[in-house]
Tab-separated table of C-alpha atoms and ligand atoms in Angstrom:
chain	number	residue	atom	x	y	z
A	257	UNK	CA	1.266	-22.790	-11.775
A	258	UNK	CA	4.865	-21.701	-10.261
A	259	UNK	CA	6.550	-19.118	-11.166
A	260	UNK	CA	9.111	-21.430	-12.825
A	261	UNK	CA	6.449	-22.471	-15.110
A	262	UNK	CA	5.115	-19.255	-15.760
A	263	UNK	CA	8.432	-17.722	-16.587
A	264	UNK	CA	8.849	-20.919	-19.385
A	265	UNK	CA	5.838	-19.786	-21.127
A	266	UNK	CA	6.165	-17.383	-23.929
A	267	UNK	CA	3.435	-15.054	-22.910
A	268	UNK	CA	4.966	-13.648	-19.593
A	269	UNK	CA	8.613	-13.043	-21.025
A	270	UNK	CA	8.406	-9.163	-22.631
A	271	UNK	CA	8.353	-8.734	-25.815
A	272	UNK	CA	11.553	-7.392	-28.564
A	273	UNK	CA	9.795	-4.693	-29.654
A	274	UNK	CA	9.407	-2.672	-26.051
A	275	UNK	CA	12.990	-3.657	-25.503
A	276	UNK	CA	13.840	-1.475	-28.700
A	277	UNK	CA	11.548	1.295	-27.266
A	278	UNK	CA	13.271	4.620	-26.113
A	279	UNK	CA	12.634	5.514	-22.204
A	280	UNK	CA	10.595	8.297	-23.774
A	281	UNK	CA	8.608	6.734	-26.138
A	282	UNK	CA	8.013	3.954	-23.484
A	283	UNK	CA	7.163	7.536	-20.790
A	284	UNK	CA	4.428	8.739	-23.345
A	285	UNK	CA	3.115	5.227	-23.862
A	286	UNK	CA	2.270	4.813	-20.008
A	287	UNK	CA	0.897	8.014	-19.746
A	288	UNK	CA	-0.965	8.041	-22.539
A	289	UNK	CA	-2.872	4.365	-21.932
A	290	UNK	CA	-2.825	5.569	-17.964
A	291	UNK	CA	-5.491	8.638	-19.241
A	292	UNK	CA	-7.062	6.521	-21.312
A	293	UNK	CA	-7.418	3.556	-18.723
A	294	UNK	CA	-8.688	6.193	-15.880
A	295	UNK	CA	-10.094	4.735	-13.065
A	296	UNK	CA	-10.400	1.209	-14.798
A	297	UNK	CA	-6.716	0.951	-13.856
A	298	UNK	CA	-5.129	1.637	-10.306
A	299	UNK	CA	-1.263	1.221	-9.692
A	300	UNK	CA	0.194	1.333	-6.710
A	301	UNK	CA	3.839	1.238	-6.483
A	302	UNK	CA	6.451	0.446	-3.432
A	303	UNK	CA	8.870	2.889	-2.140
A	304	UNK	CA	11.694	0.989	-3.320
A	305	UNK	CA	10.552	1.337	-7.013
A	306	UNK	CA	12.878	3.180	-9.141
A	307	UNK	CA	12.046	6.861	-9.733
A	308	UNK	CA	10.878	6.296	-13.355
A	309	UNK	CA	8.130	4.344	-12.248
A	310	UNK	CA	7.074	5.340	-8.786
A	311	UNK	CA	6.235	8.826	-11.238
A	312	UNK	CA	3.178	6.932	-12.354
A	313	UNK	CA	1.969	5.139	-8.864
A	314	UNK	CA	-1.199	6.194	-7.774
A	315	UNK	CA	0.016	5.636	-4.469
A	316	UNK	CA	3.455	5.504	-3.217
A	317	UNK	CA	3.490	3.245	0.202
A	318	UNK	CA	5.618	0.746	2.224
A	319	UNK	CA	3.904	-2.857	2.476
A	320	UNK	CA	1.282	-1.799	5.138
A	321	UNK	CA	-0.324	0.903	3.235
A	322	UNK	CA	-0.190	-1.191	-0.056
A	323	UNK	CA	-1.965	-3.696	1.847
A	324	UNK	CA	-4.207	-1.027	3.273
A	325	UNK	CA	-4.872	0.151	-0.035
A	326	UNK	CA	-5.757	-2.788	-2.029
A	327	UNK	CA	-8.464	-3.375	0.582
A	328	UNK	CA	-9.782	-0.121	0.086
A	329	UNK	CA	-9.997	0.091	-3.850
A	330	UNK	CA	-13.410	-2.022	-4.702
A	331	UNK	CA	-13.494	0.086	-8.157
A	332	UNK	CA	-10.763	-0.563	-10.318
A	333	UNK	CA	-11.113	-3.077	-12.959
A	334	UNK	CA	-7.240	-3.767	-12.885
A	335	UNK	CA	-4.414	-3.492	-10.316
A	336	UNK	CA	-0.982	-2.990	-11.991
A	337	UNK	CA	1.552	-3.667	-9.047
A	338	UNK	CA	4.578	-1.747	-8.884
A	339	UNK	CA	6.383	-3.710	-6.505
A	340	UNK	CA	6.914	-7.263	-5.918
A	341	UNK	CA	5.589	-11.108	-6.202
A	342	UNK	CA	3.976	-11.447	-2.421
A	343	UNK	CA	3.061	-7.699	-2.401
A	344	UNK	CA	0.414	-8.451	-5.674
A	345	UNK	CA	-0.730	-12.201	-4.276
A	346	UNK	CA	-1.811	-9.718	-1.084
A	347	UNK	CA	-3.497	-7.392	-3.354
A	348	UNK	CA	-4.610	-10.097	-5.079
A	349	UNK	CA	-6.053	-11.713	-1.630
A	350	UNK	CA	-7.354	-8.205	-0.362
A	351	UNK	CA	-9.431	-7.495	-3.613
A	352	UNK	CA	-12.788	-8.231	-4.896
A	353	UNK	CA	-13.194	-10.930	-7.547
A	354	UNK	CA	-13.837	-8.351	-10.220
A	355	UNK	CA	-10.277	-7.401	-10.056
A	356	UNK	CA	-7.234	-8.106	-11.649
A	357	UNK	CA	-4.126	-7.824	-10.565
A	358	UNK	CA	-1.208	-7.621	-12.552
A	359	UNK	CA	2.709	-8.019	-11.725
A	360	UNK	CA	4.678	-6.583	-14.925
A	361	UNK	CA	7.677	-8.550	-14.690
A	362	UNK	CA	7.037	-12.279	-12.873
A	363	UNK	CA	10.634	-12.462	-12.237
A	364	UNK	CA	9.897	-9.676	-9.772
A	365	UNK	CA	10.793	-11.777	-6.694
A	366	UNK	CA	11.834	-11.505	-3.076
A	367	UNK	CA	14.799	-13.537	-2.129
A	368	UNK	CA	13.243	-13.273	1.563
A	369	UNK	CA	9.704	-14.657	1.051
A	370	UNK	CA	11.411	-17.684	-0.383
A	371	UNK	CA	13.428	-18.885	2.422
A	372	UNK	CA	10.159	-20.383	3.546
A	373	UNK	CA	8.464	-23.114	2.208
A	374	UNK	CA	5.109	-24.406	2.601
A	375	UNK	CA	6.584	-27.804	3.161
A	376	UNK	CA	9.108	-27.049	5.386
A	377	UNK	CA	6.880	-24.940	7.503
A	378	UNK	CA	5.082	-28.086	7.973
A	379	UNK	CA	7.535	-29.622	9.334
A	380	UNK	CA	8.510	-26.942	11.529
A	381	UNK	CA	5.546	-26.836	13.237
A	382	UNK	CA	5.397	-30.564	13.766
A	383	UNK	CA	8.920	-30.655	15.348
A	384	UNK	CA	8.158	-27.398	17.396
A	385	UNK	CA	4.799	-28.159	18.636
A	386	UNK	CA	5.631	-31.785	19.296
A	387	UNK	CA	8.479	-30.270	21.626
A	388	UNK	CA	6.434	-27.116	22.579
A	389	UNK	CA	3.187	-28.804	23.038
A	390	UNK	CA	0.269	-26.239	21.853
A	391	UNK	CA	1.725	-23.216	23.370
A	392	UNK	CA	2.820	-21.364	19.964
A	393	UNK	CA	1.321	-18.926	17.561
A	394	UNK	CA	2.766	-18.369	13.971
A	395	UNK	CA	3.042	-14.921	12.662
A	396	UNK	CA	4.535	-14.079	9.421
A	397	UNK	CA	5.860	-11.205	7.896
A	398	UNK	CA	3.880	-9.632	5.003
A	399	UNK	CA	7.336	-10.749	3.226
A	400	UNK	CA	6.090	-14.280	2.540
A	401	UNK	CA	3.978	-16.476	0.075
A	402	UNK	CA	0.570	-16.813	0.340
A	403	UNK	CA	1.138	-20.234	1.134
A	404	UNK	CA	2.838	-18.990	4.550
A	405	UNK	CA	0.341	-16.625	4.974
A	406	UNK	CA	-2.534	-19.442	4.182
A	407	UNK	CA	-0.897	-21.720	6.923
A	408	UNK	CA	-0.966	-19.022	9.782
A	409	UNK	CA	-4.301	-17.810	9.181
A	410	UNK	CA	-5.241	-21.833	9.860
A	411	UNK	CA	-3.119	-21.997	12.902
A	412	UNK	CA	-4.905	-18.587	14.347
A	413	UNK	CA	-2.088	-16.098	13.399
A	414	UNK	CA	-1.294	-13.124	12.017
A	415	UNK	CA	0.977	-10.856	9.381
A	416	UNK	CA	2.806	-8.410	10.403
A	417	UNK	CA	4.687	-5.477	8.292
A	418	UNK	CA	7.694	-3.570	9.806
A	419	UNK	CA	5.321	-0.936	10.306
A	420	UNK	CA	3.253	-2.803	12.988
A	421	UNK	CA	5.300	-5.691	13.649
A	422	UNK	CA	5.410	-4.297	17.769
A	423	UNK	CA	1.584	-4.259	18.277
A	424	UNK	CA	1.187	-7.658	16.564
A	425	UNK	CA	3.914	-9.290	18.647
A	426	UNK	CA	1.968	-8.425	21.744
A	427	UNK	CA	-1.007	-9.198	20.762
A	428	UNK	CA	0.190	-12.866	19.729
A	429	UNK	CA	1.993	-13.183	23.062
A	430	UNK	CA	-1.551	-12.216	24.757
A	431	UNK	CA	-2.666	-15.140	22.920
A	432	UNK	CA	0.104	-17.728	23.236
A	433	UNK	CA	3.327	-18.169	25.043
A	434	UNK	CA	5.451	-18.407	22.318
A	435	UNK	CA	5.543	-16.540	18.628
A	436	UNK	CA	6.953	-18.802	16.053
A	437	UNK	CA	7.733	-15.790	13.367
A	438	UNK	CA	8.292	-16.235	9.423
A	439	UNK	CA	10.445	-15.913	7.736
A	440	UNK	CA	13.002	-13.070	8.657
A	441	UNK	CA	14.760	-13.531	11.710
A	442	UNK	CA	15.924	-10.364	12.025
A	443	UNK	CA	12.793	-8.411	12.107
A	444	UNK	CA	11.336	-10.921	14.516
A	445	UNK	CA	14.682	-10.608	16.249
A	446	UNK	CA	14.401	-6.873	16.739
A	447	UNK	CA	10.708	-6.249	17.440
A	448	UNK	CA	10.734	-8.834	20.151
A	449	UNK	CA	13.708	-7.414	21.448
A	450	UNK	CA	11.952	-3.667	21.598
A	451	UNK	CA	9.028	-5.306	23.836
A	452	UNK	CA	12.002	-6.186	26.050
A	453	UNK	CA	12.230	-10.205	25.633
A	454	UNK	CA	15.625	-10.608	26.217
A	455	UNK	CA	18.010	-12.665	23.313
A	456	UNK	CA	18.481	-15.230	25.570
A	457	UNK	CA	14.505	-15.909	25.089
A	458	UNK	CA	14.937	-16.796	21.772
A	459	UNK	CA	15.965	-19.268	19.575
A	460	UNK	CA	16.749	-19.731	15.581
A	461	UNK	CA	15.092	-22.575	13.590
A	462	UNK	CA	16.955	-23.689	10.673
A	463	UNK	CA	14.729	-24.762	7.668
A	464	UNK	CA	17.573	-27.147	6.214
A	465	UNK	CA	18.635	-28.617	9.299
A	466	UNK	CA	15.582	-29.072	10.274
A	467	UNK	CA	16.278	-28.097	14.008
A	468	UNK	CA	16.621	-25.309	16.518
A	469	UNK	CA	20.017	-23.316	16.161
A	470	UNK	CA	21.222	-22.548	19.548
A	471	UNK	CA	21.060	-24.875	22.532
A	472	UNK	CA	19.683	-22.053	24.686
A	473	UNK	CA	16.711	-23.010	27.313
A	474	UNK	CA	13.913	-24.048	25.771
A	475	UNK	CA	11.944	-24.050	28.213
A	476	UNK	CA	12.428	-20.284	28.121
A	477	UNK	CA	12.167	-19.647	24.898
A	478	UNK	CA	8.821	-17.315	24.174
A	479	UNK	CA	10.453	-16.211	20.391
A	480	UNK	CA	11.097	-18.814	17.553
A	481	UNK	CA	12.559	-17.329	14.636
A	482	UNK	CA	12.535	-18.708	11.002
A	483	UNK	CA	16.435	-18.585	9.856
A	484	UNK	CA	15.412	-16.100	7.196
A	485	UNK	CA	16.815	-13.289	6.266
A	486	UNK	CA	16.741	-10.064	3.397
A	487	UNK	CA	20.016	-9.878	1.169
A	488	UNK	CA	19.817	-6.741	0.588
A	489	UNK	CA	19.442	-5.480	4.504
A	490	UNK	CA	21.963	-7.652	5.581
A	491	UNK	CA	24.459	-5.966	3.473
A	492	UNK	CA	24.565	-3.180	5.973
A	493	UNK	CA	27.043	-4.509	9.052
A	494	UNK	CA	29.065	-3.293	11.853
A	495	UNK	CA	31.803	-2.294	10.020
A	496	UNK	CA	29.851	0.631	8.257
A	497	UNK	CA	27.864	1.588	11.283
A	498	UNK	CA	31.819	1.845	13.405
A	499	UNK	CA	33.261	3.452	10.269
A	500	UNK	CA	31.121	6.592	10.482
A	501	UNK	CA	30.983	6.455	14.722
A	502	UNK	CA	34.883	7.032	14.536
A	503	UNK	CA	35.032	9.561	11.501
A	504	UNK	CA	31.236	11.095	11.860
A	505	UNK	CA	29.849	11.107	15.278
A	506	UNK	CA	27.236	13.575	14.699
A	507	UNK	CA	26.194	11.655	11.400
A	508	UNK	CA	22.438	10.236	12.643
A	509	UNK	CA	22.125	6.361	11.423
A	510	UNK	CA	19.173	5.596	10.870
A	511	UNK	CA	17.837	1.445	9.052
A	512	UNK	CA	15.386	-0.529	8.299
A	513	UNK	CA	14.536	-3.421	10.868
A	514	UNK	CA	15.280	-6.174	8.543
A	515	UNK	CA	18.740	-5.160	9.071
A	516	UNK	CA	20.491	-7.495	11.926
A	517	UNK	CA	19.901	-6.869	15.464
A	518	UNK	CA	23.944	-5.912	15.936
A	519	UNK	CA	23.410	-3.105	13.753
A	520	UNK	CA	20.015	-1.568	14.512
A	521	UNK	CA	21.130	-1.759	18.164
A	522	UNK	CA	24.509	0.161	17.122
A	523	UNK	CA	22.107	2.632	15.151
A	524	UNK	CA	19.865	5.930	16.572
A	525	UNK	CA	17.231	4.929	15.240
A	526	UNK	CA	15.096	2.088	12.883
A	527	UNK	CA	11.856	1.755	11.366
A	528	UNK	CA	9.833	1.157	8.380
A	529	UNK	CA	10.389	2.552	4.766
A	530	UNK	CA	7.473	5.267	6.017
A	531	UNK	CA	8.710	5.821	9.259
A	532	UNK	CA	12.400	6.880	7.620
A	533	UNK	CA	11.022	8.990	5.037
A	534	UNK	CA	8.700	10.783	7.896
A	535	UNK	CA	12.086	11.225	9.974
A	536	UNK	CA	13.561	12.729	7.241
A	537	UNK	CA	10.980	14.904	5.918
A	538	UNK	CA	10.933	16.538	9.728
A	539	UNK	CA	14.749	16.260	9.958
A	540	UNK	CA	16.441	19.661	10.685
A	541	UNK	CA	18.229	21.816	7.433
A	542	UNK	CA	21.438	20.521	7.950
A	543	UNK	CA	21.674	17.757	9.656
A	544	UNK	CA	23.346	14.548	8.705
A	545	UNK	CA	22.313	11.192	7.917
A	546	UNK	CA	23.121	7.629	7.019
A	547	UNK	CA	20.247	5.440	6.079
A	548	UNK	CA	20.353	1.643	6.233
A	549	UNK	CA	17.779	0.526	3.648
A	550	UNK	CA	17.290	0.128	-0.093
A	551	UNK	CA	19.306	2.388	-2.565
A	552	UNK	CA	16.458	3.598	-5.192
A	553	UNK	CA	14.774	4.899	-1.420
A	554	UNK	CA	17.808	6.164	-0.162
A	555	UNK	CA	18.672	7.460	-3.638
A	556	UNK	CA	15.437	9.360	-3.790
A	557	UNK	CA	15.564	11.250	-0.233
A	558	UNK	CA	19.276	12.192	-1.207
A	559	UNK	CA	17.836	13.860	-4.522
A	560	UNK	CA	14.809	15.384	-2.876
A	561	UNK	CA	16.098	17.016	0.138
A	562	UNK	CA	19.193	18.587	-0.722
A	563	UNK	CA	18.979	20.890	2.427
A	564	UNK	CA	20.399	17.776	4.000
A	565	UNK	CA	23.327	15.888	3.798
A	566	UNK	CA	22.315	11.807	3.200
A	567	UNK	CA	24.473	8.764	2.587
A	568	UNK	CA	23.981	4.989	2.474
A	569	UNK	CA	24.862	3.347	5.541
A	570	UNK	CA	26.959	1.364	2.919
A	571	UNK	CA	28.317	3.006	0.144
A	572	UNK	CA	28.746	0.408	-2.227
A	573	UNK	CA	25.292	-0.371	-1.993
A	574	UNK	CA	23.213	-1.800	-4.393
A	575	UNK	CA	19.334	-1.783	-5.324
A	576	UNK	CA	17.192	-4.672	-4.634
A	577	UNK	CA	17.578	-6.226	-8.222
A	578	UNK	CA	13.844	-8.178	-7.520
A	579	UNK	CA	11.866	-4.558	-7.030
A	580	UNK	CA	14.053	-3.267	-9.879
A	581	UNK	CA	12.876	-5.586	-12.617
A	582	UNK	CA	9.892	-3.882	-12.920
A	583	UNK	CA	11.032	-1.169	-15.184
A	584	UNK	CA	9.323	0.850	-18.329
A	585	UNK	CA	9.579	-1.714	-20.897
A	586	UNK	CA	7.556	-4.180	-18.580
A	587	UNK	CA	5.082	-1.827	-17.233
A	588	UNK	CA	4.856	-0.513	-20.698
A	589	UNK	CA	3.439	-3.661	-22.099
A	590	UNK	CA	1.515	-4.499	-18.913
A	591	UNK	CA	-0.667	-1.533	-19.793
A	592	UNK	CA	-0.920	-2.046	-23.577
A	593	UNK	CA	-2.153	-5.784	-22.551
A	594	UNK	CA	-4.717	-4.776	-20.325
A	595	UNK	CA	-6.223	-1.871	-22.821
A	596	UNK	CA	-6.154	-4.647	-25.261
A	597	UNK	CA	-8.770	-6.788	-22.776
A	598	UNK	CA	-5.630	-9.299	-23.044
A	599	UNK	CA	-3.371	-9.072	-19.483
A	600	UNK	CA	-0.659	-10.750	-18.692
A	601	UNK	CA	1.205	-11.791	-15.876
A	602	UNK	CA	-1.947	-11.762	-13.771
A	603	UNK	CA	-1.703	-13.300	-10.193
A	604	UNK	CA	-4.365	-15.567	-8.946
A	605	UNK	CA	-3.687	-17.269	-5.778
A	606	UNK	CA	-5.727	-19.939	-5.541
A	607	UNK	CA	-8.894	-19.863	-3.462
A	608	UNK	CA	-8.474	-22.312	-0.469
A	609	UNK	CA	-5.140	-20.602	-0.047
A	610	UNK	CA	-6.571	-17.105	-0.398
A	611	UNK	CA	-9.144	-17.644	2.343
A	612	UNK	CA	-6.985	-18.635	4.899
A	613	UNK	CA	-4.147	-16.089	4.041
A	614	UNK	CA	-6.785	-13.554	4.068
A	615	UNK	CA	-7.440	-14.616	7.808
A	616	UNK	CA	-3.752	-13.455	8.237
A	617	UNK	CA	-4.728	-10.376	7.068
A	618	UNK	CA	-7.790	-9.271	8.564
A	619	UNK	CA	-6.322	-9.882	11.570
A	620	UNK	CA	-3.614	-7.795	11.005
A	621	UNK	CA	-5.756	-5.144	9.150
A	622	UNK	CA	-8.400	-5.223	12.452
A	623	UNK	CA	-5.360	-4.969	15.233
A	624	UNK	CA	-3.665	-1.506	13.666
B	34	13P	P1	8.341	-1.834	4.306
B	34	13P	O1	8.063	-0.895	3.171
B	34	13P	O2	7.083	-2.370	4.861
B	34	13P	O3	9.211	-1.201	5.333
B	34	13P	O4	9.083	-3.110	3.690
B	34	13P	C1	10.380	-3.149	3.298
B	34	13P	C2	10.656	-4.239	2.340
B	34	13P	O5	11.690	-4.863	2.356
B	34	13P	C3	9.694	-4.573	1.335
B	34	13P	O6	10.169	-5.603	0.569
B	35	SF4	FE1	12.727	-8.869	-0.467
B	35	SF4	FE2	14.691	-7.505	0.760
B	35	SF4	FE3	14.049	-6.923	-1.802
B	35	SF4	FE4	12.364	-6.290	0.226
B	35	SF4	S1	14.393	-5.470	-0.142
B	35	SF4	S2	11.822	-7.260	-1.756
B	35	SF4	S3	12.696	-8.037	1.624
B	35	SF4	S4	14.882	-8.899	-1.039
């Protein structure tokens, strides 16, 4: 069943009478069914939840160590996912039949993982291998469906996360002379141009079109990127980054590498949600910083190290509106659904599709 269809059913939309539910009668609801739950119930949560309910993740992680997690975990009954739709269809993938697990608000998409289809991946790969011959390898971001994931575990690929994306990308290039990589073109973009393949060694595929972007060389190309992109990251441009290199040199920019490859070039430095909260946990008292990445992240190292001085790269910067529809009414009544023995909003990718996405995986999982 689609989302589409899920969200037209009655029994995934929330409820009045948590909508009419204070934020702290909603607080002491969680924790109270949390206790009671105990290690029935494991929730992780990403680091671009909002504060009031990364406060009850059992583990706070970027999409790696969620995925590293949900392998790990063999005990608990039911997953609660703090995050969003492709992050619980991987911990859905990764975990034992026993488990559950549960995404509190369906609507909790990402505008990314949806810029590629199953169907038009299909026809990707029959344009680009017909012109390519059998000289490519698909790799996808962890940012996808499990459909995408399902299709480049058959072809013999791999995920990647913007933790890892580097050692994937060379080991798929040991493997085949060309990457095609799903579905954001700027991560692809910028990890492939860190293992020093120049731009010029790359080409765009457009999904609608139907065709490569640039005219380029193909016979040189060794990167195909998927015209995909996040809306959130791309909302961080040039403009910003020159803004504070004229008024605050000293300022340290720092983004996410789903941000284009214009401004993490014009940045210091880019990497993962981890690796920017590691550089700022070791950052200097004092120093200064603009971060490129989501606001209820970049909201959260701003509140919790005030012996620094942090900005958004952009200051008019918004949350991602996807992650932030999980929120304590919804995880509220997740929780009272599964003490009742009656969950909602399960995911269950089905099991042809889960096999060969878990391929994906594993293969990620075994190379970092
Ligand atoms: P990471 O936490 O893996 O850096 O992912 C960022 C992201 O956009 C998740 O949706
Ligand atoms: Fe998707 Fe971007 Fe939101 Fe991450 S931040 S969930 S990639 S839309």
């Amino acid at each position: 069943m689609s989302a589409i269809d899920l969200l037209m059913k009655n029994e995934s939309m929330l409820p009045e009478v948590y909508k009419k539910m204070t934020d702290d009668e909603l607080t002491a609801k969680i924790s109270r069914v949390k206790k009671a739950l105990g290690s029935d119930l494991y929730l992780p949560g990403h680091h671009y939840q909002k504060d009031d309910i990364i406060r009850f993740a059992d583990a706070a992680g970027d999409s790696l160590k969620l995925a590293q997690l949900s392998a790990a975990n063999k005990e608990a009954r039911y997953v609660v996912f703090c995050g969003v739709h492709f992050m619980a269809e991987t911990a859905d993938i990764l975990t034992e039949d026993h488990q559950e697990v549960i995404l509190p608000d369906m609507r909790a998409g990402c505008s990314m993982a949806d810029m590629a289809d199953y169907r038009q991946t299909e026809r990707a790969w029959e344009a680009l291998t017909h012109q390519f011959g059998d000289t490519i390898i698909p790799i996808t971001y962890v940012n996808s469906t499990a459909e995408i994931k399902a299709f480049v575990g058959r072809h013999g690929g791999a995920c990647v996360t913007s933790s890892n994306a580097r050692q994937i990308v060379t080991w798929a290039l040991e493997q085949k002379k060309r990457i095609l990589f799903l579905p954001d073109q700027h991560l692809g973009r910028n990890t492939a141009y860190e293992l020093g393949i120049p731009l010029d060694e790359m080409l765009v595929w457009d999904p609608i079109a139907e065709e490569l972007e640039e005219s380029g060389a193909p016979e040189k190309c060794r990167v195909l990127l998927w015209k995909g992109h996040c809306s959130v990251h791309e909302n961080f441009r040039m403009p910003h980054v020159e803004h504070l290199r004229e008024k605050e040199p000293d300022r340290r920019i720092l983004v996410h590498p789903e941000c284009t490859w214009e401004v993490v070039q014009a940045s210091d430095d880019a990497g993962s949600t981890s690796y920017i909260i590691d550089q700022i946990r070791n950052a200097p008292d004092g120093s200064r910083w603009a971060i490129g990445t989501e606001m209820n992240l970049v909201n959260r190292l701003i509140d919790t190290n005030p012996h620094l001085d942090i900005i958004s790269l952009n200051p008019y910067m918004c949350p991602c509106l996807t992650m932030n529809r999980i929120d304590l009414p919804h995880l509220a009544w997740a929780l009272d659904q599964v003490e009742a023995g009656k969950p909602v909003n399960t995911i269950r990718v089905p099991e042809k599709t889960a096999s060969d996405a878990k391929k994906a995986l594993e293969r990620m999982l075994e190379l970092v």
